[in-house]
mmCIF file of C-alpha atoms and ligand atoms in Angstrom:
data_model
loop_
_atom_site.group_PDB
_atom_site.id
_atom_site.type_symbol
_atom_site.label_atom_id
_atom_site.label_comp_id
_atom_site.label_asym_id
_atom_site.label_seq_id
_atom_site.Cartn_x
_atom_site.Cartn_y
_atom_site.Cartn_z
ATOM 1 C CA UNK A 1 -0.297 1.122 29.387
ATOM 2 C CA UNK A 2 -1.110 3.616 26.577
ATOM 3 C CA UNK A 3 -3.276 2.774 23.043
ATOM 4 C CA UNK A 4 -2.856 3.716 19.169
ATOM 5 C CA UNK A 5 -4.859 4.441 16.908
ATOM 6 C CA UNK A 6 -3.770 1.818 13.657
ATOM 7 C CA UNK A 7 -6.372 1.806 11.020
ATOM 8 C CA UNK A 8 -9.016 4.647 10.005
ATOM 9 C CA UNK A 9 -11.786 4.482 7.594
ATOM 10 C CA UNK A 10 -14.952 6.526 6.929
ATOM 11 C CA UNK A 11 -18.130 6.622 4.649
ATOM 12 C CA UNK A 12 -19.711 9.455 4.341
ATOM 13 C CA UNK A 13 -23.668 9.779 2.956
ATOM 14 C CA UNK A 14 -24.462 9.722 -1.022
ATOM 15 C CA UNK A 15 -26.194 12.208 -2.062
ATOM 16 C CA UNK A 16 -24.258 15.498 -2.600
ATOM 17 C CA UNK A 17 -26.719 18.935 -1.067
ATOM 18 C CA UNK A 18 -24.933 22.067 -1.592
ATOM 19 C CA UNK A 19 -26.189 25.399 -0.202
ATOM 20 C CA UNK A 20 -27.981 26.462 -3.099
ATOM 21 C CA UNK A 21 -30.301 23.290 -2.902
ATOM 22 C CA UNK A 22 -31.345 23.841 0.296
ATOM 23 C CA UNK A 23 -32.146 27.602 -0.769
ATOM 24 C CA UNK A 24 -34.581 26.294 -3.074
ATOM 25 C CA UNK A 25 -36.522 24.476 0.387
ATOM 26 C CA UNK A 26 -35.597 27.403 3.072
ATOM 27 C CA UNK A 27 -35.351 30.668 2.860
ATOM 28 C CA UNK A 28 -31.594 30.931 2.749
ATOM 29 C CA UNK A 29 -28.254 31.995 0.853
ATOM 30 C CA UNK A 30 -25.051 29.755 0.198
ATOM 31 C CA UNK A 31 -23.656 33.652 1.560
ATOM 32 C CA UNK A 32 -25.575 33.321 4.802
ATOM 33 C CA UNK A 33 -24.504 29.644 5.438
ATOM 34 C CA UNK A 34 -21.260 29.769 3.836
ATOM 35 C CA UNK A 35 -20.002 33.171 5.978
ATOM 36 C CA UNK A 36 -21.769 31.770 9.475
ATOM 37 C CA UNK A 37 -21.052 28.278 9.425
ATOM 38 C CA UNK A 38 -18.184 27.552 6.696
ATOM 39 C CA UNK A 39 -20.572 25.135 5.478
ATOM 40 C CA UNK A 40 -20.685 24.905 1.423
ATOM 41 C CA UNK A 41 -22.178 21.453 0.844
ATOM 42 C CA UNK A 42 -23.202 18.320 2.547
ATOM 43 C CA UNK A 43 -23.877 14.633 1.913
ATOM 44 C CA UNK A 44 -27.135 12.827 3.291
ATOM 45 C CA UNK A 45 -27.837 9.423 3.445
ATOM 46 C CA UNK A 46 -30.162 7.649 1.328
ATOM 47 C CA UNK A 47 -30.326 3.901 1.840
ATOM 48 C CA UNK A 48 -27.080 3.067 3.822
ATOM 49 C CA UNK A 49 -28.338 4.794 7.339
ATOM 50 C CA UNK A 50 -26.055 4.491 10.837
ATOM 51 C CA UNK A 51 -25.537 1.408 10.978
ATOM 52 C CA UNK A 52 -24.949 0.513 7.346
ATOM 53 C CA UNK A 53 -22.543 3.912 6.976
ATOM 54 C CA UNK A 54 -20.499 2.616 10.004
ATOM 55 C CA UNK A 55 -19.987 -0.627 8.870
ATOM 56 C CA UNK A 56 -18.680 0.485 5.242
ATOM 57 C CA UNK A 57 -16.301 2.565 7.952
ATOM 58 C CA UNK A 58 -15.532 -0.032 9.717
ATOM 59 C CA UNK A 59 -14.689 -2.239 7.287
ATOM 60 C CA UNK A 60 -12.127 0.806 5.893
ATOM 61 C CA UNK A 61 -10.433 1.015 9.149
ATOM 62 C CA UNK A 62 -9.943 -2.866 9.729
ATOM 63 C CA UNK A 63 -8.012 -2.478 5.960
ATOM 64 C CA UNK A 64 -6.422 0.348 6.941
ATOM 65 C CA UNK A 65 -5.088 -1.690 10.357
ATOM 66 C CA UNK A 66 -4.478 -4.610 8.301
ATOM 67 C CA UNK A 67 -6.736 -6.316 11.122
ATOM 68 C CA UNK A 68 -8.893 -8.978 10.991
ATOM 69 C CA UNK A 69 -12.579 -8.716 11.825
ATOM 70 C CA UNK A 70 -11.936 -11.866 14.085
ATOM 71 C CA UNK A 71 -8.741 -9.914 16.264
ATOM 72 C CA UNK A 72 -11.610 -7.459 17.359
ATOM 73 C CA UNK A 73 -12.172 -7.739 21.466
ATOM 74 C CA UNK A 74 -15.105 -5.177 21.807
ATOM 75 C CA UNK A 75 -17.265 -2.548 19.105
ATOM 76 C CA UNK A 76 -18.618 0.966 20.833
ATOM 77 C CA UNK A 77 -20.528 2.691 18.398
ATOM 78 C CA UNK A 78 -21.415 6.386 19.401
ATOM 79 C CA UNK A 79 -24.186 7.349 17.559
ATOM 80 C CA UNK A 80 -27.587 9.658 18.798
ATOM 81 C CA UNK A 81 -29.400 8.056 15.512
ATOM 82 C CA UNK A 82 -29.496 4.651 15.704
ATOM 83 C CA UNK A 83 -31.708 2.540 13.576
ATOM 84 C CA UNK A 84 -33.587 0.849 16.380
ATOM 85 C CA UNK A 85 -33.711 0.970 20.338
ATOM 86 C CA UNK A 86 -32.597 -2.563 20.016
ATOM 87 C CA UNK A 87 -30.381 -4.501 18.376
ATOM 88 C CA UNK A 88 -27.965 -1.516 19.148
ATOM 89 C CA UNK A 89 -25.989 -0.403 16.060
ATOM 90 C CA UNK A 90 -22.758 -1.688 17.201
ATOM 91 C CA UNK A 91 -24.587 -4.967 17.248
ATOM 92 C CA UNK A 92 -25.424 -4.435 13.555
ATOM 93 C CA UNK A 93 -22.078 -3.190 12.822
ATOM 94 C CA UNK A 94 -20.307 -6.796 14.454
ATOM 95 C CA UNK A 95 -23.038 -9.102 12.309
ATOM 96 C CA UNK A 96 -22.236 -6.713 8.683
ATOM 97 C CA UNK A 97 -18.131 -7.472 9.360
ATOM 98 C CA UNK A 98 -17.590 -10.587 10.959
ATOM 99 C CA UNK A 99 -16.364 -9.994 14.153
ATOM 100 C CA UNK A 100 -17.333 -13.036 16.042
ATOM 101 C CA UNK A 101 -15.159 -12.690 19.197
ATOM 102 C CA UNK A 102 -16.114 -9.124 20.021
ATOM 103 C CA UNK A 103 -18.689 -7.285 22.158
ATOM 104 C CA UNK A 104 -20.828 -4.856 21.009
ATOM 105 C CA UNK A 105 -23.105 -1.906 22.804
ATOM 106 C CA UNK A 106 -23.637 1.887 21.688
ATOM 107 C CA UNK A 107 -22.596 5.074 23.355
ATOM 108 C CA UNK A 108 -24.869 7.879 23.620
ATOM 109 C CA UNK A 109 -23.357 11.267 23.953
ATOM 110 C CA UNK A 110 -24.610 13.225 20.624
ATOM 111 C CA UNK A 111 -21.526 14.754 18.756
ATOM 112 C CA UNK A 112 -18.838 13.799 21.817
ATOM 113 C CA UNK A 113 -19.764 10.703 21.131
ATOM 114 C CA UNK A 114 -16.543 10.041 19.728
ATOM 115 C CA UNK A 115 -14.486 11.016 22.329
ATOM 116 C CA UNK A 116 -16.340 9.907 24.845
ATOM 117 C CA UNK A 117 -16.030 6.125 23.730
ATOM 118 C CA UNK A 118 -12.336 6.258 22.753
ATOM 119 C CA UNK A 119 -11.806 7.297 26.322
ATOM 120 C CA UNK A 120 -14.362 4.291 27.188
ATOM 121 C CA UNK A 121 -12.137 1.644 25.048
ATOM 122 C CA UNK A 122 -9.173 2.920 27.243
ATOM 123 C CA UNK A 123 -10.959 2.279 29.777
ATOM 124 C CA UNK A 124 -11.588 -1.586 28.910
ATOM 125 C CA UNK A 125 -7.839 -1.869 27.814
ATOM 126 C CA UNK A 126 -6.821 -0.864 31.360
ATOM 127 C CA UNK A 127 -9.259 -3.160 32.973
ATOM 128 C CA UNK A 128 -7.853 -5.663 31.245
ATOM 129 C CA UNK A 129 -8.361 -8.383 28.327
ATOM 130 C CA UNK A 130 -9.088 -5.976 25.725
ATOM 131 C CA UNK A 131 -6.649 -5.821 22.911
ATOM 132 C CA UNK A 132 -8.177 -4.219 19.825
ATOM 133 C CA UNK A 133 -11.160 -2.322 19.817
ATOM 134 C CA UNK A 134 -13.078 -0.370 16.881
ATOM 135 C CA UNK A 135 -14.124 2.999 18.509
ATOM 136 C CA UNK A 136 -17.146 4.314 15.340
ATOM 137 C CA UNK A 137 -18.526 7.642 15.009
ATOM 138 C CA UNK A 138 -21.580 7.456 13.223
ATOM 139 C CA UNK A 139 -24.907 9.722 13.004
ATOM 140 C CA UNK A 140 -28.120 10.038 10.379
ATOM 141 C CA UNK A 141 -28.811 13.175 11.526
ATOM 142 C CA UNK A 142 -30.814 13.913 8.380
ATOM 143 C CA UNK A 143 -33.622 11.416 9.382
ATOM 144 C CA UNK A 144 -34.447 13.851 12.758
ATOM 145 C CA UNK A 145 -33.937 17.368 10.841
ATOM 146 C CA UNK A 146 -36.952 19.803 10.383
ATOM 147 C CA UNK A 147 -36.496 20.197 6.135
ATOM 148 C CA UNK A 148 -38.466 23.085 6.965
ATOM 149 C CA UNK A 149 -36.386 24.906 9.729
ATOM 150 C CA UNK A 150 -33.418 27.085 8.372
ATOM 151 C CA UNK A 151 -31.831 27.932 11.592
ATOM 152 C CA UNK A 152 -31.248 23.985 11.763
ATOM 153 C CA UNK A 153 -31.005 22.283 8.248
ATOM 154 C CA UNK A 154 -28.821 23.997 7.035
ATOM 155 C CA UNK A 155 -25.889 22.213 9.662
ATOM 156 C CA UNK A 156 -25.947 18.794 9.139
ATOM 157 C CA UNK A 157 -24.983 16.052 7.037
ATOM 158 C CA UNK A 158 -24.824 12.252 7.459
ATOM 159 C CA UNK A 159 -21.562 10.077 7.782
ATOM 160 C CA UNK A 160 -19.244 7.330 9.591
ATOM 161 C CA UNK A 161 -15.513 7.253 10.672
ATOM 162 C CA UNK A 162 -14.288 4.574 12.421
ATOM 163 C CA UNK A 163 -10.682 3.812 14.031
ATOM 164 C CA UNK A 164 -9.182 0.654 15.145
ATOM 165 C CA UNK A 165 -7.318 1.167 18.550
ATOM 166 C CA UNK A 166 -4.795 -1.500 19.684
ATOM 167 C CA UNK A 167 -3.041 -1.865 23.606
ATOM 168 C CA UNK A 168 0.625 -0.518 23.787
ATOM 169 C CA UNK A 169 3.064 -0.056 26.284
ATOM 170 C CA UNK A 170 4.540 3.231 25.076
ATOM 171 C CA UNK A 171 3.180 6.167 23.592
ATOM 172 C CA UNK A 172 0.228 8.141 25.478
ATOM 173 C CA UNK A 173 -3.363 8.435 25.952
ATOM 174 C CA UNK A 174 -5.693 10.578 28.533
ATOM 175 C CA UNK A 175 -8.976 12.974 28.427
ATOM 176 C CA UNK A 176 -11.417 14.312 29.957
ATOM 177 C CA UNK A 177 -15.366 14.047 30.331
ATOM 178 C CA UNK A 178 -17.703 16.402 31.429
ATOM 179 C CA UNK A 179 -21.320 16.829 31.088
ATOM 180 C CA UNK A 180 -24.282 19.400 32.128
ATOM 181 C CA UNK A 181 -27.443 17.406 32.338
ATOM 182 C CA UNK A 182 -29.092 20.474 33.587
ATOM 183 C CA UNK A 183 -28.981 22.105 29.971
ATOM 184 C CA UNK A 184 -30.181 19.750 28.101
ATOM 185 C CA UNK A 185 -33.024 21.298 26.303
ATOM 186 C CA UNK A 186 -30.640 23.848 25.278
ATOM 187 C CA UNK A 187 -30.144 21.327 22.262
ATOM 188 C CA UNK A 188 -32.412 18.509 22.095
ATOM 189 C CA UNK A 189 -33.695 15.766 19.663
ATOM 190 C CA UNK A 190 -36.969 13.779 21.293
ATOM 191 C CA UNK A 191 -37.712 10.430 20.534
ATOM 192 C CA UNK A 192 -41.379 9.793 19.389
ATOM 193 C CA UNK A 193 -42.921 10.435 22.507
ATOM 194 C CA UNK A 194 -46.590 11.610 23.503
ATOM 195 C CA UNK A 195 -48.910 7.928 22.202
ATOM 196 C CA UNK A 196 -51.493 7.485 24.258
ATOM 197 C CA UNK A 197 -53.115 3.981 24.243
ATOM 198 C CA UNK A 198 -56.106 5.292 25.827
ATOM 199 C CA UNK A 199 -56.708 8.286 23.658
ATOM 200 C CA UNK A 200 -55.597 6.657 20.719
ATOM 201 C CA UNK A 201 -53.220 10.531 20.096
ATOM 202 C CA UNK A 202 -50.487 9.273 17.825
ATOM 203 C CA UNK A 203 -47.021 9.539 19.037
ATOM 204 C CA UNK A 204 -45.423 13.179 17.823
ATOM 205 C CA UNK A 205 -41.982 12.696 15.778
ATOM 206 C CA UNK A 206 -38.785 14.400 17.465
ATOM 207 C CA UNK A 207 -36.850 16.320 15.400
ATOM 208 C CA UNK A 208 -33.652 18.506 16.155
ATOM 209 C CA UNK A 209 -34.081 21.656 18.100
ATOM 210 C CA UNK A 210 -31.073 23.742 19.337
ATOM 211 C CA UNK A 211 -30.522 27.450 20.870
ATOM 212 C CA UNK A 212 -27.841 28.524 18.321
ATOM 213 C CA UNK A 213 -26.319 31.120 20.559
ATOM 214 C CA UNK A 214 -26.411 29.476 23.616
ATOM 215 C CA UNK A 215 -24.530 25.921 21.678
ATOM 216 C CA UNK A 216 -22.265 28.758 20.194
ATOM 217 C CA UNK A 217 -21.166 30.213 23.658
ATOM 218 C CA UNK A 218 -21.191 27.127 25.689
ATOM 219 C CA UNK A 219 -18.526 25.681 22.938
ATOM 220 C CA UNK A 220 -16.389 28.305 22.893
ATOM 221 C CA UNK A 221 -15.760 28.079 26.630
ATOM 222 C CA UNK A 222 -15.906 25.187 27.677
ATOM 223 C CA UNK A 223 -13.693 23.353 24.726
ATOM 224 C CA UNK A 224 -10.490 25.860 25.119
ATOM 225 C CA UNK A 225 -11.382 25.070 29.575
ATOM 226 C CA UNK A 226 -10.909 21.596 28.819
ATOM 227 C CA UNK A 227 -8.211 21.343 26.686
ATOM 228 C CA UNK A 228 -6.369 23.756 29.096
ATOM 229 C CA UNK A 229 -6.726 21.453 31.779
ATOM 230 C CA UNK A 230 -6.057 18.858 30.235
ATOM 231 C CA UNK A 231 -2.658 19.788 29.048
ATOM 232 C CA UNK A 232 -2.018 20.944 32.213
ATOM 233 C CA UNK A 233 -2.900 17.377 34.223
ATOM 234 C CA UNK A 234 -0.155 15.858 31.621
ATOM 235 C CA UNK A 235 2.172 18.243 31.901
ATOM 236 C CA UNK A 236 2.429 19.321 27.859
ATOM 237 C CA UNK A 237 2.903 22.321 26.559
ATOM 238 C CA UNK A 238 0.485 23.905 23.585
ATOM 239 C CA UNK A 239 3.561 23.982 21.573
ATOM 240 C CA UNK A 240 4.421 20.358 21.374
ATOM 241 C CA UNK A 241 0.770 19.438 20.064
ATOM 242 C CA UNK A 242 0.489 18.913 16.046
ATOM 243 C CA UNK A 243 -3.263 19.319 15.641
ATOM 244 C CA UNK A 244 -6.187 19.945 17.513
ATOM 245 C CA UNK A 245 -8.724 17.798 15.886
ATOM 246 C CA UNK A 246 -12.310 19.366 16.963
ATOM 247 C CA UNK A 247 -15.965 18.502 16.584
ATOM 248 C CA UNK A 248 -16.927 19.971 12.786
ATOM 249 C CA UNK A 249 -19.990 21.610 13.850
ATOM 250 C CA UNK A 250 -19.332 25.051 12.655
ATOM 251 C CA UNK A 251 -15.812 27.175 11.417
ATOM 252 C CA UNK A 252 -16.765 29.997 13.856
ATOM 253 C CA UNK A 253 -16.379 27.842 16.998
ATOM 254 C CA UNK A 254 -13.116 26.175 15.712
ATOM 255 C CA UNK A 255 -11.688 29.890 14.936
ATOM 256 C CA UNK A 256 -12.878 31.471 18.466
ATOM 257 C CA UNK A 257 -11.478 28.121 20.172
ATOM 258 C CA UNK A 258 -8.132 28.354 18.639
ATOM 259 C CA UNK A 259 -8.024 32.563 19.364
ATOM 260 C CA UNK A 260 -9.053 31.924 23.268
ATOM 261 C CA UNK A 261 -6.036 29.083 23.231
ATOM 262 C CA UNK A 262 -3.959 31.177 21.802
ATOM 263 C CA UNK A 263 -2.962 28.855 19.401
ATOM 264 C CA UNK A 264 -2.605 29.368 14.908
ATOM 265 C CA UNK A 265 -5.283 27.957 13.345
ATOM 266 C CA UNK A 266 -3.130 25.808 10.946
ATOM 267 C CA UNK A 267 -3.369 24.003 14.059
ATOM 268 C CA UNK A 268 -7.364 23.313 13.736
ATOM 269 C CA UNK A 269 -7.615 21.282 10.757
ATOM 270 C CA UNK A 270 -10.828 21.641 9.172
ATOM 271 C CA UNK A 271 -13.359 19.529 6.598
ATOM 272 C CA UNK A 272 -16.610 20.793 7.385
ATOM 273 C CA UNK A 273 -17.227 22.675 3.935
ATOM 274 C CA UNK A 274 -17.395 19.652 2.258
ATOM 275 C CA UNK A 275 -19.266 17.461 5.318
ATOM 276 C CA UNK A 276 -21.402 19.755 7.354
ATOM 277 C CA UNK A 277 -21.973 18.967 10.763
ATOM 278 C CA UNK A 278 -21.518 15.219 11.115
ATOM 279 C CA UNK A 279 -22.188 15.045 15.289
ATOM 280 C CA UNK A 280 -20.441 11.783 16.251
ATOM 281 C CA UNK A 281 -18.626 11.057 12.926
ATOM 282 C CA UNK A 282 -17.313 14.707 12.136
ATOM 283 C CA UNK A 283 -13.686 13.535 14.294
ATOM 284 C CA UNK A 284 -13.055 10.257 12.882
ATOM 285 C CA UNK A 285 -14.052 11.433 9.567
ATOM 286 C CA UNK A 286 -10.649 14.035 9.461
ATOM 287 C CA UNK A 287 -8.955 11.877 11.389
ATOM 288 C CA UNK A 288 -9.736 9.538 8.331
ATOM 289 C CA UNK A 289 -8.968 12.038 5.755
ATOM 290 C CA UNK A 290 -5.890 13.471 7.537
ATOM 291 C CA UNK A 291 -4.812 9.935 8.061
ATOM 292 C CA UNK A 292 -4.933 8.870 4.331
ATOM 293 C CA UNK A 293 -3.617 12.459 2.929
ATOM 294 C CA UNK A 294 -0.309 11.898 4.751
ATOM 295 C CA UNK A 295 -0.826 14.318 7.283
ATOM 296 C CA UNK A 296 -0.329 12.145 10.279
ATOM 297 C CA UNK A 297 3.241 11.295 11.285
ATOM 298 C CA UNK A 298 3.679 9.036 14.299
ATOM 299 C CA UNK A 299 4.395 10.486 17.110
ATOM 300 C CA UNK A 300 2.603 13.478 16.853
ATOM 301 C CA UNK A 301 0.835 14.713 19.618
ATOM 302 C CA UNK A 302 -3.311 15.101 19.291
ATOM 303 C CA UNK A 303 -5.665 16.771 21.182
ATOM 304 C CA UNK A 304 -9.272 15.286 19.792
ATOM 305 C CA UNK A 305 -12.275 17.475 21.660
ATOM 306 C CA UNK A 306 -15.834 17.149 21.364
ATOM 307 C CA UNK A 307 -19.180 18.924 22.571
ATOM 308 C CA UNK A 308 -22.627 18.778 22.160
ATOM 309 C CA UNK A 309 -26.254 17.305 23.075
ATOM 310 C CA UNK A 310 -26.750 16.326 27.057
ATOM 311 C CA UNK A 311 -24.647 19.032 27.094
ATOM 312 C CA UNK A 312 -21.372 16.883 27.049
ATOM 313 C CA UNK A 313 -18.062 17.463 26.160
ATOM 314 C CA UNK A 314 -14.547 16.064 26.736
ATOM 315 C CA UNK A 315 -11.081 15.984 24.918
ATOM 316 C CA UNK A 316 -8.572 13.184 24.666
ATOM 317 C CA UNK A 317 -4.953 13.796 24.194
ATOM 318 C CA UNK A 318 -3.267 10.855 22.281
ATOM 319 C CA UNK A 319 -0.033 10.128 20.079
ATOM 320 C CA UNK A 320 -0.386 9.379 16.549
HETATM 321 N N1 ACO B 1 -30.683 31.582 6.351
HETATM 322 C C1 ACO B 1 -30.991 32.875 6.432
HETATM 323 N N2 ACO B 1 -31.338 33.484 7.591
HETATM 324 C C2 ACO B 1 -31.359 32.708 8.687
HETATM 325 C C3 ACO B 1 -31.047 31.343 8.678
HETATM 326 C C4 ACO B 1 -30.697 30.772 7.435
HETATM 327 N N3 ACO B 1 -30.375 29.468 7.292
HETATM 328 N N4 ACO B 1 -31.137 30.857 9.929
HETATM 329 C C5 ACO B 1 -31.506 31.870 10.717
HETATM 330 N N5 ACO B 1 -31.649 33.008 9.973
HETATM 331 C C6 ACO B 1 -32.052 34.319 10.400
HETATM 332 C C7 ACO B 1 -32.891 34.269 11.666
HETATM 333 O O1 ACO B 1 -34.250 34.031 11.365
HETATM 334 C C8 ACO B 1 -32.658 35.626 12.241
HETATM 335 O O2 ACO B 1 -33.469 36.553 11.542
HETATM 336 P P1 ACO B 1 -34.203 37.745 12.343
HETATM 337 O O3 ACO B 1 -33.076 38.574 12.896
HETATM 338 O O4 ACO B 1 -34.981 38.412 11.269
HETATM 339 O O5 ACO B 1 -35.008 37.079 13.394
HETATM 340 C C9 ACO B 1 -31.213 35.932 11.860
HETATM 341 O O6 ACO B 1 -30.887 35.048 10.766
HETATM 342 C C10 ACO B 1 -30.255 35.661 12.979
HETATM 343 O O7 ACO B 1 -30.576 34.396 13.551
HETATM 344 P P2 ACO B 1 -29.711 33.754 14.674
HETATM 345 O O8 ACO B 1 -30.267 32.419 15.052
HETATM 346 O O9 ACO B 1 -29.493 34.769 15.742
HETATM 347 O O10 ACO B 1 -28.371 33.527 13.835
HETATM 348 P P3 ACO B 1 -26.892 33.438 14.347
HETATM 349 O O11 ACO B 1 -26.119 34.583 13.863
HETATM 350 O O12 ACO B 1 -26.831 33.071 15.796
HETATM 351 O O13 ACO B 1 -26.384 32.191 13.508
HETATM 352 C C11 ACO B 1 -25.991 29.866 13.866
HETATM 353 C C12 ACO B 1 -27.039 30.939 13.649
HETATM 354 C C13 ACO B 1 -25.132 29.763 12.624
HETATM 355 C C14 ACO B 1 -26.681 28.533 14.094
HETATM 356 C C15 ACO B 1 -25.153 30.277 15.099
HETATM 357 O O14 ACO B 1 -25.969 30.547 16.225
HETATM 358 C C16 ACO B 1 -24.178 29.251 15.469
HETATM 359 O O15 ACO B 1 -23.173 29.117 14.811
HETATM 360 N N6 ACO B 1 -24.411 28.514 16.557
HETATM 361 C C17 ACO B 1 -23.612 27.429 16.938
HETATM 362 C C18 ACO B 1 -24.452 26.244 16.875
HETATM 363 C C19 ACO B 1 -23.859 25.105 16.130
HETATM 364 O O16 ACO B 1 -22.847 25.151 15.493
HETATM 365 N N7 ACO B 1 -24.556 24.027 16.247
HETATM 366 C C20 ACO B 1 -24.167 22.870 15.615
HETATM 367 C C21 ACO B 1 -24.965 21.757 16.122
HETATM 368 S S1 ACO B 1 -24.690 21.452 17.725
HETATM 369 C C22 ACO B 1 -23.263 20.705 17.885
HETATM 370 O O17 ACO B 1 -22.748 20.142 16.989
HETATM 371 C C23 ACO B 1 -22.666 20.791 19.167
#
């Protein structure tokens, strides 16, 4: 048993922030961000939020599929900004489309999200009775970013991609999952924590805080590890894959991946000029883009890899 990817769709935030706005907040240069990151612009969010960005992207994908909202077994959302600890988003997401048979929960695993809950709707098709499932990326990363911190505002923007992922018997699908609990804090968003009923001390708002270098070495290693192994567990070779579609979080990683795996980096497609980092979304968003562009051809051979928050990361190897 294998799965396919056959609808995409994405919806990105509406409200356009280049480099030179946010040098009129911070202390900053399109140069600096531009020539460190790749990053040129961004789009934020400004009424839509997760839930209502992933549903616009869901609704995309189901077109896309030519699938009905009804045909849909099960709904993971991966998101680390959801708009409430409960209903979960995914919930949210099945009300705003109509999709009265399926089940619904979140997956929390910052920007390997994504892959980390198309492995997990594998995982249900295997099991069993799951036929079609909508695997969303989706993050509001600007509601939990310090305006006033350049070393982190500058990275992020807000968006959705979602894909629609049906059983097959031929084709092929695998990954890998790994995580390192023990480093979290090296990039960390806490929730409002701190109220005191007794005290009466206000709870303290969370907001994004990450070790730059340490995300920035930790990336660079353990993606290329990954992937390695996980080519070599299936038995392909680095020349039969078409694209290696990784986590947008910042051009520097994606060039030093692609140089430690030996591989050109017409291989690494990339979108984050125009995006910024979009954690959980940034995958299915090129997939998305890639997917309606005409770059996709099936058959082709993907590697999709993701790290982040916990720390986590993970790649999936799949045919288009
Ligand atoms: N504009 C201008 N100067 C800045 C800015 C800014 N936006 N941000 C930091 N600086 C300054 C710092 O204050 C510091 O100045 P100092 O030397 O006077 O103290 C100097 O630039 C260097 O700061 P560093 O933090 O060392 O900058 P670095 O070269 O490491 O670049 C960056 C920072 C781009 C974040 C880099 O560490 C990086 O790419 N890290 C990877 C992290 C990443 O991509 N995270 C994405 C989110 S996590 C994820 O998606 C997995």
């Amino acid at each position: 048993m294998t799965m396919k990817i056959i609808g995409t769709g994405s919806c990105c935030g509406d409200h356009l922030v280049t480099n030179q706005d946010l040098a009129q907040i911070v202390e900053t240069s399109d140069e600096w961000i531009s020539s460190r990151t790749g990053i040129r612009s961004r789009r934020l969010t400004t009424g839509l939020g997760t839930s209502g960005m992933a549903a616009k992207a869901a609704e995309r994908a189901l077109k896309d599929g030519n699938v009905h909202p009804e045909e849909l077994d099960l709904i993971l959302l991966a998101t680390s900004t959801p708009e409430n600890h409960f209903p979960n988003g995914a919930c949210e997401v099945q009300a705003a489309i109509g999709a009265v048979n399926a089940a619904a929960f979140d997956i929390s695993a910052a920007c390997t999200g994504f892959v980390f809950a198309l492995q997990t709707a594998y995982g249900f098709m295997a099991a069993g009775g799951y036929k079609k499932i909508l695997v969303i990326g989706a993050d509001d990363l600007s509601k939990v970013t310090d305006w006033t911190d350049r070393k982190t505002c500058i990275l992020f923007g807000d968006g959705a991609g979602a894909v629609v992922v049906e059983k097959e018997e031929k084709g092929m699908f695998s990954g890998v999952m790994k995580a390192d609990g023990s480093r979290g804090q090296v990039l960390s968003c806490r929730a409002r924590s701190g109220g005191n009923f007794l005290t009466g001390k206000k709870p303290e708002i969370g907001y994004i805080y990450m070790d730059g270098q340490e995300v920035f070495k930790f990336a660079v290693k353990k993606v290329p590890e990954c992937v390695e192994q996980l080519l070599k567990e299936q038995d392909v070779q680095k020349e039969d894959i078409r694209y290696y579609i990784l986590h947008q979080a910042n051009e520097r990683i994606i060039d030093s991946v692609a140089k430690r795996l030996k591989e050109p980096i017409e291989k690494f497609p990339m979108d984050i000029q125009d995006h910024g980092n979009t954690s959980a979304a940034s995958i299915p968003i090129l997939l998305d883009e890639m997917n309606r562009e005409g770059r996709l051809t099936r058959g082709d051979k993907l590697i999709l890899a993701g790290f982040g928050g916990g720390l986590t990361w993970g790649a999936a190897l799949m045919e288009w």
